[in-house]
């Protein structure tokens, strides 16, 4: 099911990737919330992705997730343990979860990392002030691809 | 497909080792060796479907922090209560009156904190305790209003609260206060900011879980004002709301705003039945 329902739009997205970076508004999701095409048109770097994953200033994924092999002080447990994530999800699905997790998990608390509109009272980072023209997605396309590459290394089987 | 994904996640959550959880504890808070506080109890009827048991934030703190609140001599918040006791008896404003001139001893205020925020008929709106104190100051004393959640205001709130400790929170949510309460409820469930999180996402869906190093409580406000070890001062409810909204990468509301008054009424009503604890100690 997962791989047979490749839709026309997904094929279009794969083609668009040649043009380079996909803007947040142009990301194409499959009906299951996956994103087939790399947001940069290129594969990510797993090592850099691990940094984005753990950095409080960047992904801050550790606020909610734990990975057994990672030695991080105080990982949170609001989200599931990510050991073996790559056994459970394809690369496209992981990219979808990162881009906008709500397309995969309806109503989830996990933030959308590559989205710029549809927010209620968006702020200027953590200042409490209104967003201004510096407003950007939580992660840039390279960082998303790096984290996807990192998550793809989380295999147990 | 969505179903399959959700089922995988559900199975994972169940399989998570219990050691990773940090549930609220079952300790009992006895104040000054005399008053047994209600820190866990059945949720009020209006929370049906949301929460079965309501719990004070006290249960989510370390043993060391918990004991500080059990004895007035160890509670750093009590210093500010002392300050306010002096203010209670000090005349201020054009009328030459103090709080004591009209109300007598502060003991007469026992039980008041437990019922605020509350509808004020003259003003035609819901008043927080600070709004009421300021109304007394401006209308009866001819004194200037204190800034919202500013030092004198928060100290006075702590004094008044300290005389209601052990009494059950009991704010009215029907009658003329209803519309404000509904508005507060809407704010509580609205997902704000770039992180798109509501109060409920953290304090209803995830209390007991860890968000990084923070042990999420139900975000109850029966313990306010709160002395926080983190900033070594008394903290007002609405300033706390502001911090939590800011943490969703949202544009916040201000302490004293209509929105936060409504939110305070709603959140206080979620604690109907818990003992008033303020000034409490938190980290």
Tab-separated table of C-alpha atoms in Angstrom, chain B residues 111-121 125-129 131-132 170-172 176-177 261 264-265:
chain	number	residue	atom	x	y	z
B	111	UNK	CA	-11.614	32.415	52.100
B	112	UNK	CA	-11.544	35.333	49.673
B	113	UNK	CA	-8.725	34.058	47.457
B	114	UNK	CA	-10.533	30.764	46.925
B	115	UNK	CA	-13.369	32.483	45.050
B	116	UNK	CA	-11.393	34.721	42.658
B	117	UNK	CA	-11.549	35.520	39.719
B	118	UNK	CA	-15.136	36.506	40.325
B	119	UNK	CA	-17.898	38.573	38.698
B	120	UNK	CA	-17.999	42.185	39.923
B	121	UNK	CA	-21.474	43.624	39.604
B	125	UNK	CA	-16.903	42.282	34.455
B	126	UNK	CA	-14.848	39.511	35.989
B	127	UNK	CA	-12.270	40.751	38.477
B	128	UNK	CA	-9.117	38.975	39.507
B	129	UNK	CA	-7.965	39.519	43.070
B	131	UNK	CA	-8.268	43.941	39.960
B	132	UNK	CA	-10.258	44.049	43.205
B	170	UNK	CA	-14.284	27.417	44.476
B	171	UNK	CA	-14.738	29.857	41.622
B	172	UNK	CA	-18.168	30.367	40.094
B	176	UNK	CA	-22.699	36.447	34.559
B	177	UNK	CA	-19.158	34.999	34.686
B	261	UNK	CA	-8.258	37.472	33.021
B	264	UNK	CA	-7.196	32.825	34.768
B	265	UNK	CA	-10.867	32.274	35.556
